[in-house]
Coordinates of C-alpha atoms in Angstrom, one line a residue:
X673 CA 0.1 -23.5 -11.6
X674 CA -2.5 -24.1 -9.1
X675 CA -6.1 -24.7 -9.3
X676 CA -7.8 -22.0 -9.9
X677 CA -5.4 -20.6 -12.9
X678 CA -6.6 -23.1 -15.3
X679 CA -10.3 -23.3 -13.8
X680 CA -12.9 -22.9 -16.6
X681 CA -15.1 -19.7 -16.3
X682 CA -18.2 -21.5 -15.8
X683 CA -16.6 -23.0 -12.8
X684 CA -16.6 -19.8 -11.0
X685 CA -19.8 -18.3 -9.0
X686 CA -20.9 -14.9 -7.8
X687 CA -22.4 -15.1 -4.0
X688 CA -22.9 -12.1 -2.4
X689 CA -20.8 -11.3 1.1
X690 CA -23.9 -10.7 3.4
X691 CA -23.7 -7.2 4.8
X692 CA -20.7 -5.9 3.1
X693 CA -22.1 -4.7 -0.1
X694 CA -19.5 -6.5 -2.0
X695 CA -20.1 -9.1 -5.3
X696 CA -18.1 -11.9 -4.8
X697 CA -16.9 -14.6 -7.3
X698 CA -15.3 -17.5 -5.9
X699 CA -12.9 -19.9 -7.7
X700 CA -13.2 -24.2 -7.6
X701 CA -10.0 -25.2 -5.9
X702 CA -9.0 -22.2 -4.1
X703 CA -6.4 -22.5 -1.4
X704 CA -7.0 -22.9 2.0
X705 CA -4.2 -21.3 3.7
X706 CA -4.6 -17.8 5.0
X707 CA -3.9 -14.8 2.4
X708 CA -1.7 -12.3 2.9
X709 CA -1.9 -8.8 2.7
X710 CA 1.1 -6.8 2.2
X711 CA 1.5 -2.9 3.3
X712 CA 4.5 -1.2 1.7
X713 CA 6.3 1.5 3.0
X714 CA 7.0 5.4 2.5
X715 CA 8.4 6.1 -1.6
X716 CA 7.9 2.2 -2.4
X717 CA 6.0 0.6 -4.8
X718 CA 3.9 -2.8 -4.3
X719 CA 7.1 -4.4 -6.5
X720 CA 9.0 -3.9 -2.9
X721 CA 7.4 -7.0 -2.0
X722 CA 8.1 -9.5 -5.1
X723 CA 10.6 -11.4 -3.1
X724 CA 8.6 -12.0 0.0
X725 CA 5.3 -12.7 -2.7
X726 CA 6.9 -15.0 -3.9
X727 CA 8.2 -17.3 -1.5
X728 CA 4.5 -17.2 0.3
X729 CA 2.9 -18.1 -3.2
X730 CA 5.7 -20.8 -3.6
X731 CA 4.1 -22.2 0.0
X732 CA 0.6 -22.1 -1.5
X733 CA -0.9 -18.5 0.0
X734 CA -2.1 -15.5 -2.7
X735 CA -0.5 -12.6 -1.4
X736 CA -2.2 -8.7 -2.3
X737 CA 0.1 -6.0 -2.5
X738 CA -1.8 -2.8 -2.7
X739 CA -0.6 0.9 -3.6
X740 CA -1.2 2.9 -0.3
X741 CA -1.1 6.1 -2.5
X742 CA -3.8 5.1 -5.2
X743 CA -6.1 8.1 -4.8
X744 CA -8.7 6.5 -6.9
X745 CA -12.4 6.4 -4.9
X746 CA -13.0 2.7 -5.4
X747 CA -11.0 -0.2 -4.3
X748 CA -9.1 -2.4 -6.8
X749 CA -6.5 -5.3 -5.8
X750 CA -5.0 -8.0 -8.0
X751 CA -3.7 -11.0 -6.6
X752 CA 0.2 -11.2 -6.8
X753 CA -0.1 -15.4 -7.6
X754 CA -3.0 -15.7 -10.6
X755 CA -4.3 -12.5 -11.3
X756 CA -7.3 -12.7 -10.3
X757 CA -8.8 -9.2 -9.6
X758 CA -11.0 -7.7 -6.8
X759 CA -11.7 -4.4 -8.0
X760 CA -14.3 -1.6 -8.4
X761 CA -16.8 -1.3 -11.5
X762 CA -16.0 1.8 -13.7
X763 CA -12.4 2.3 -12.4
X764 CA -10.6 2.3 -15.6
X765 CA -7.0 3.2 -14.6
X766 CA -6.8 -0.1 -12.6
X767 CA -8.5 -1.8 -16.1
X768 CA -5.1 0.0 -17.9
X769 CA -2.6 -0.4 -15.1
X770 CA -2.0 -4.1 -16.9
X771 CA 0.4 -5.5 -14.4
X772 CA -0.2 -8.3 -12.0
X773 CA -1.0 -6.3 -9.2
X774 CA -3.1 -4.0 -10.8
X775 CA -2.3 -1.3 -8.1
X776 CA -0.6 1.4 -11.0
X777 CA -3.0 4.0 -12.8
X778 CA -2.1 4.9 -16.3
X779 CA -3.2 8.4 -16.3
X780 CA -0.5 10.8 -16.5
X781 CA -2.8 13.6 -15.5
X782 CA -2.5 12.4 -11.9
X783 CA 0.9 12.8 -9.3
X784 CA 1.7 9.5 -8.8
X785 CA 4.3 9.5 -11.3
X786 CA 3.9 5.8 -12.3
X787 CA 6.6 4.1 -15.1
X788 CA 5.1 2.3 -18.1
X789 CA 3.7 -1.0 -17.5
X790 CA 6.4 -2.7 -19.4
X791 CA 9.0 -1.7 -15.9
X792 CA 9.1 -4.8 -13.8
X793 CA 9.6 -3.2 -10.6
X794 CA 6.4 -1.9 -10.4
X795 CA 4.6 -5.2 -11.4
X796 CA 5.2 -7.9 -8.6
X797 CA 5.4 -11.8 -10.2
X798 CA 5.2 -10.6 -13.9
X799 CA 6.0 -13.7 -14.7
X800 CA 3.0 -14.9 -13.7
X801 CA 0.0 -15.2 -15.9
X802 CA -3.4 -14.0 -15.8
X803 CA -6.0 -16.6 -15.3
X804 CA -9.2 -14.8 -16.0
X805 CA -9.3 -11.7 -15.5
X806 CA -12.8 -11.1 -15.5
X807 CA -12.7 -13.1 -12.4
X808 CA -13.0 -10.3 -9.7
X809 CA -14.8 -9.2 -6.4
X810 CA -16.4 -6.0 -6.7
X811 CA -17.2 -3.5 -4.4
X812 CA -20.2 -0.9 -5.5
X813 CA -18.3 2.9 -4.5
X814 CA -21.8 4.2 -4.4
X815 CA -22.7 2.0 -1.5
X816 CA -19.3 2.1 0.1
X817 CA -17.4 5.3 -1.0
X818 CA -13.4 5.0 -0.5
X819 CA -12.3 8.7 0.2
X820 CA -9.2 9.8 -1.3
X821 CA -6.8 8.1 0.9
X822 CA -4.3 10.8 1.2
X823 CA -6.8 13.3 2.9
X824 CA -5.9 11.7 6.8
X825 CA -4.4 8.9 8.6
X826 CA -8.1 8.2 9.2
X827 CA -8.7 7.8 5.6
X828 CA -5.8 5.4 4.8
X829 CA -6.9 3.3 7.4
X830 CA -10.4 3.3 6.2
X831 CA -8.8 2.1 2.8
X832 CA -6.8 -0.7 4.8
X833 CA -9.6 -1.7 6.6
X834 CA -11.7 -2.4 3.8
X835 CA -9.5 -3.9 1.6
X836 CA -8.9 -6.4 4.5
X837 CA -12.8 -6.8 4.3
X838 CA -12.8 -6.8 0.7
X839 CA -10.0 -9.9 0.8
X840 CA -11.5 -11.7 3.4
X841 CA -14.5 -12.2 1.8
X842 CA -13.1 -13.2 -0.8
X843 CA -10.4 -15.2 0.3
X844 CA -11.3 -15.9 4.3
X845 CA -9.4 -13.5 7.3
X846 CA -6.0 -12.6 5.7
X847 CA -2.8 -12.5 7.2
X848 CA -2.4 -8.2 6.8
X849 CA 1.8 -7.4 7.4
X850 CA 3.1 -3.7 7.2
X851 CA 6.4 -2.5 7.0
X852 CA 7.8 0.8 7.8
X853 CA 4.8 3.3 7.1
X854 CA 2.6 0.4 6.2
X855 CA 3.7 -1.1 9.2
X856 CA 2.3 2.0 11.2
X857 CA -0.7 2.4 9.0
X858 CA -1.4 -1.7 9.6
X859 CA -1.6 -0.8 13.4
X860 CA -3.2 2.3 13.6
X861 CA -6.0 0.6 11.4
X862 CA -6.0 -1.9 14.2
X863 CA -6.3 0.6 16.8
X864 CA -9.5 2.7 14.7
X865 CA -11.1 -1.2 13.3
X866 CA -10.4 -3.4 16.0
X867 CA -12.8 -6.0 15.0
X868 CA -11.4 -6.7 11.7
X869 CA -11.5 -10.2 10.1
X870 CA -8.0 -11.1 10.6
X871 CA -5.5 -14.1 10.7
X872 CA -3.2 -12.2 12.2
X873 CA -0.7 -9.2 12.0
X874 CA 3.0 -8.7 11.3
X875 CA 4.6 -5.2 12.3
X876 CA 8.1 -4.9 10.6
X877 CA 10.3 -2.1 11.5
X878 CA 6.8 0.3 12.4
X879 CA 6.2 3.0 14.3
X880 CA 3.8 2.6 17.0
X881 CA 3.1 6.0 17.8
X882 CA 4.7 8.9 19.9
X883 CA 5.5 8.4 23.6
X884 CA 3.7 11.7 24.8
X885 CA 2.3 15.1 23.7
X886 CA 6.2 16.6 23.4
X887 CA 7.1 13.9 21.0
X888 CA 4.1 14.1 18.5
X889 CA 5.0 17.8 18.6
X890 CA 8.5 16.8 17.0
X891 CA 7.4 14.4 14.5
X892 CA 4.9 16.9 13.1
X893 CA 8.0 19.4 12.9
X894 CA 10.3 16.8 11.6
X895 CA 7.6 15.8 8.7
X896 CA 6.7 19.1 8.1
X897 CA 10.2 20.0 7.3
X898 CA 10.0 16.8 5.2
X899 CA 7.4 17.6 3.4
X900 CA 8.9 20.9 2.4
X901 CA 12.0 19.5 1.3
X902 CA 10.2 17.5 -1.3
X903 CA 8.3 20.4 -2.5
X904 CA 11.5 22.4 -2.7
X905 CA 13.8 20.3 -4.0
X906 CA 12.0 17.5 -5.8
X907 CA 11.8 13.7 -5.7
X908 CA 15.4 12.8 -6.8
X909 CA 17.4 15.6 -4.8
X910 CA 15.1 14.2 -1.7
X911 CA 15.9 10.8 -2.2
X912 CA 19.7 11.4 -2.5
X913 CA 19.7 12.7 1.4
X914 CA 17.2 10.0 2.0
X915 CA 19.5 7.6 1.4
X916 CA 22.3 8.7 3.5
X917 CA 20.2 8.3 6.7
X918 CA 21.7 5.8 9.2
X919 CA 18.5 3.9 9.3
X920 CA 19.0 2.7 5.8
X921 CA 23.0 2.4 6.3
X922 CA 22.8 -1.6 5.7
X923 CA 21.3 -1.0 2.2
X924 CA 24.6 0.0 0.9
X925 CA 25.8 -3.4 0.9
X926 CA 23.3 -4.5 -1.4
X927 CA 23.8 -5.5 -4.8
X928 CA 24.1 -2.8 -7.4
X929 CA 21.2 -3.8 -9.0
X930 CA 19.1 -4.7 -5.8
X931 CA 20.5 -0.5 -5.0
X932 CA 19.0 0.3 -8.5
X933 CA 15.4 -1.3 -8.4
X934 CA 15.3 0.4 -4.6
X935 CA 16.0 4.0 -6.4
X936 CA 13.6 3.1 -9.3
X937 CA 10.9 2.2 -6.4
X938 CA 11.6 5.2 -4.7
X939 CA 11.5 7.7 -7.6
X940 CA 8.0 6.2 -8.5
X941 CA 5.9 8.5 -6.8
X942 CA 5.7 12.9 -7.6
X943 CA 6.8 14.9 -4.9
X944 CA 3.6 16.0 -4.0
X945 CA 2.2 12.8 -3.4
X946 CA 5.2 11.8 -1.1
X947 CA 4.9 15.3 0.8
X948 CA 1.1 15.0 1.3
X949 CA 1.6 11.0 2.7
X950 CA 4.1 13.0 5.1
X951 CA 2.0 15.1 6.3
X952 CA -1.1 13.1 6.8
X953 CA 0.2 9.7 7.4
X954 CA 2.9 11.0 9.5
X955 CA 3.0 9.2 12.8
X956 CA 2.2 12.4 14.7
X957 CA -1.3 11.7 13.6
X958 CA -1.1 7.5 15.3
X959 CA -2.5 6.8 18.6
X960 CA 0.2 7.2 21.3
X961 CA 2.7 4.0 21.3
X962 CA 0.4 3.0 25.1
X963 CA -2.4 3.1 23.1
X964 CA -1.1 1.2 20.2
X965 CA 0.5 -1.7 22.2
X966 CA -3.2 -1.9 24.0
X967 CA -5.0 -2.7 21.4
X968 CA -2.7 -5.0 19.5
X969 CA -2.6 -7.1 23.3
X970 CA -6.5 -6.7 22.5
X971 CA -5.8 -8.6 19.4
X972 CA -4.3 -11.8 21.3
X973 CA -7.1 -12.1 23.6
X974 CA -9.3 -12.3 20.8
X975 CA -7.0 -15.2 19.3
X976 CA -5.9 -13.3 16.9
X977 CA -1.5 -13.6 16.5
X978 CA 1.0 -11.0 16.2
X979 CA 4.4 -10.4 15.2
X980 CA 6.7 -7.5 16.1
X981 CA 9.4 -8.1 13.8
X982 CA 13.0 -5.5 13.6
X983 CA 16.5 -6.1 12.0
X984 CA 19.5 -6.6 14.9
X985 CA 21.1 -4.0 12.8
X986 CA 18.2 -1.5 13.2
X987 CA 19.1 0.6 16.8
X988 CA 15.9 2.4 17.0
X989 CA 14.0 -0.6 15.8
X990 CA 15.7 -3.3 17.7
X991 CA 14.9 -0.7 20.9
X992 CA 10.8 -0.8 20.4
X993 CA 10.9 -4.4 19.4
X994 CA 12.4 -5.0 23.5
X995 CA 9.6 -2.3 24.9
X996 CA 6.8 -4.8 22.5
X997 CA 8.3 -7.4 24.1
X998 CA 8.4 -6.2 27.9
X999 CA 5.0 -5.2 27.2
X1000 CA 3.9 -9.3 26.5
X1001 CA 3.8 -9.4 23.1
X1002 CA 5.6 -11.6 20.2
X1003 CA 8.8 -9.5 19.1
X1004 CA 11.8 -11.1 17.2
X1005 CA 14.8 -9.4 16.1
X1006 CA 15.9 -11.1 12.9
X1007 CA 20.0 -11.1 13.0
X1008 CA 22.0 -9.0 10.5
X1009 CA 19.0 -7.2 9.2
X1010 CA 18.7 -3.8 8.9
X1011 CA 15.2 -1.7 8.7
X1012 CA 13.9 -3.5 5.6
X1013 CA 14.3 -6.9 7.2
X1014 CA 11.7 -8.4 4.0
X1015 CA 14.0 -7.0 1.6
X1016 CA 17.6 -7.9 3.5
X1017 CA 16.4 -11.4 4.8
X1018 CA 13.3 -12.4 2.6
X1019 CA 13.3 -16.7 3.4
X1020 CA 13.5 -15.6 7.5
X1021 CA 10.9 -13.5 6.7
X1022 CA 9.1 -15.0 5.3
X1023 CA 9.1 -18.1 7.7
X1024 CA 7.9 -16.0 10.0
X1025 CA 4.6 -15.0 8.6
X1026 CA 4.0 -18.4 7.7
X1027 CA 4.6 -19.8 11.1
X1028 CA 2.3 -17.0 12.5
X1029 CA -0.3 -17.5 9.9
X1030 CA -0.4 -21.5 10.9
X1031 CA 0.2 -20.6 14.9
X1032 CA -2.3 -21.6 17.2
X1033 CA -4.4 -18.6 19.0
X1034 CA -2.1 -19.0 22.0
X1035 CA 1.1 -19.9 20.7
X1036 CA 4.8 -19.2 22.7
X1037 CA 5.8 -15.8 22.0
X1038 CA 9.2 -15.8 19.3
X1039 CA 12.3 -15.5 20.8

């Protein structure tokens, strides 16, 4: 256990984070290595990341893992390692949700089709006690309203940005790593918040926005037609042909049960949910890929790391990982991973956020 799971109650403080609005209780014997964040992807749950979560905890960092879909109007996060919350006052379905991530809501009114807080999958480290949870930050939503983040791209990376905010002042700049969707919502916040208190920023597997004009004209099709599909056919029938896809064709050596807990991840959102994330997260809404590479070369001059990171296995992947790379920037291709490099090749991983998290400003670029 570390420090601050068996620190007393009176041991803890509220200061205020100057400017932000936030309340902020701070813990004796907190760790002084960089957080991480972690972004999931499209139809995942924060579970996706328990095997990532926990090597980093094992190496001393509190990782956050928040729902991207959460359509709640405040922010809530609990830390994967101890349990200690940073939430919003008055937001009971994070108070209900139970699990160590506190990122499910237990009403069944709403479309994100959540399973019961007894399922592992969707409760990352639930082996892991809670500490105190009346340790929390808070943030007041009347002061700093979170729209519904499904509205626009805009609004998910309003969300993203300020539960960066909302970490580091709890925590110091965090590490913030997206994969897949999160992965293009992580730098498209970048692109819209560039002055963000970060460590640094790993891209795995993520779009970073269409070449030209003709290209964001076919993703919006392409999701659009998505979208419909879900509507039509529902969450499993989708899923079935989602599966099939080439880009996932390495997942089909995967343990049965590793298989399983993928399906149960996917299947954990309604249709409508996953439809409206299509349509307004798609990447026809990011900044064009130029764009996007500018402003995360932006990020290095300011000292701030990044990581491009792809599976060998991953064709279209592997491809923008080389055009990151021609462009100057850190890119690795992890060998024999496919698209979900995290979930195919967790220790190299990993390593690599670590490594980035502890590089200096301008460290060699990964080979």
């Amino acid at each position: 256990m570390r420090g601050e799971e068996s620190a007393a109650p009176e041991e803890r403080r509220k200061t205020p984070a100057a400017g932000l609005g936030w309340r902020k209780e701070s813990v004796a014997g907190r760790s002084e290595k960089a957080p991480v964040i972690l972004l999931h992807g499209f139809a995942q749950t924060a579970a996706s990341w328990n095997g990532v979560a926990r090597i980093l905890q094992g190496q001393g960092r509190r990782t956050y893992a928040p729902n991207l879909f959460e359509p709640e109007s405040g922010l809530a996060l609990r830390a994967c390692d101890c349990g200690e919350e940073l939430t919003a006052p008055g937001d009971a379905a994070y108070d209900r949700a139970g699990g160590p991530t506190g990122d499910l809501a237990g009403d069944p009114a709403r479309d994100v089709a959540d399973s019961p807080t007894g399922d592992p999958i969707n409760h990352p480290i639930a082996d892991k006690p809670t500490s105190d949870p009346t340790s929390r930050l808070t943030s007041d939503p009347a002061n700093h309203p979170i729209a519904d983040p499904l509205a626009s791209m805009g609004a998910v990376c309003d969300r993203a940005a300020a539960i960066v905010r909302l970490v580091a002042a709890a925590e110091g700049a965090p590490v913030l790593v997206g994969y897949s969707m999160g992965g293009r919502i992580a730098a498209e916040t970048m692109v819209r918040h560039p002055g963000l208190p970060l460590a640094g920023l790993v891209l795995e597997s993520a779009g970073l926005g269409p070449a030209d004009d003709a290209a964001r004209a076919a993703l919006a099709r392409r999701n659009g037609e998505w979208a419909a599909r879900l509507r039509e056919g529902g969450v499993a029938a989708f899923m079935d042909w989602w599966e099939t896809l080439p880009l996932f064709a390495t997942q089909r050596e995967l343990p049965p049960a590793t298989r399983a807990a993928i399906r149960i991840g996917r299947e954990a959102h309604g249709a409508e949910t996953l439809a409206r994330s299509l349509e307004a997260w798609g990447a026809h809404h990011q900044a064009a890929e130029s764009e996007t590479v500018a402003a995360l070369a932006q990020m290095r001059v300011a000292g701030r790391p990044v990581l491009y990171l792809a599976g060998s296995r991953d064709e279209k992947y592997a491809a923008l990982a080389a055009r990151v790379r021609a462009a100057g920037l850190p890119a690795r291709l992890v060998e024999g991973a496919g698209h979900n490099v995290h979930l195919e090749k967790p220790e190299v991983f990993s390593r690599a956020v670590a490594q980035l998290a502890g590089a200096p400003p301008s460290g060699p670029s990964p080979s």
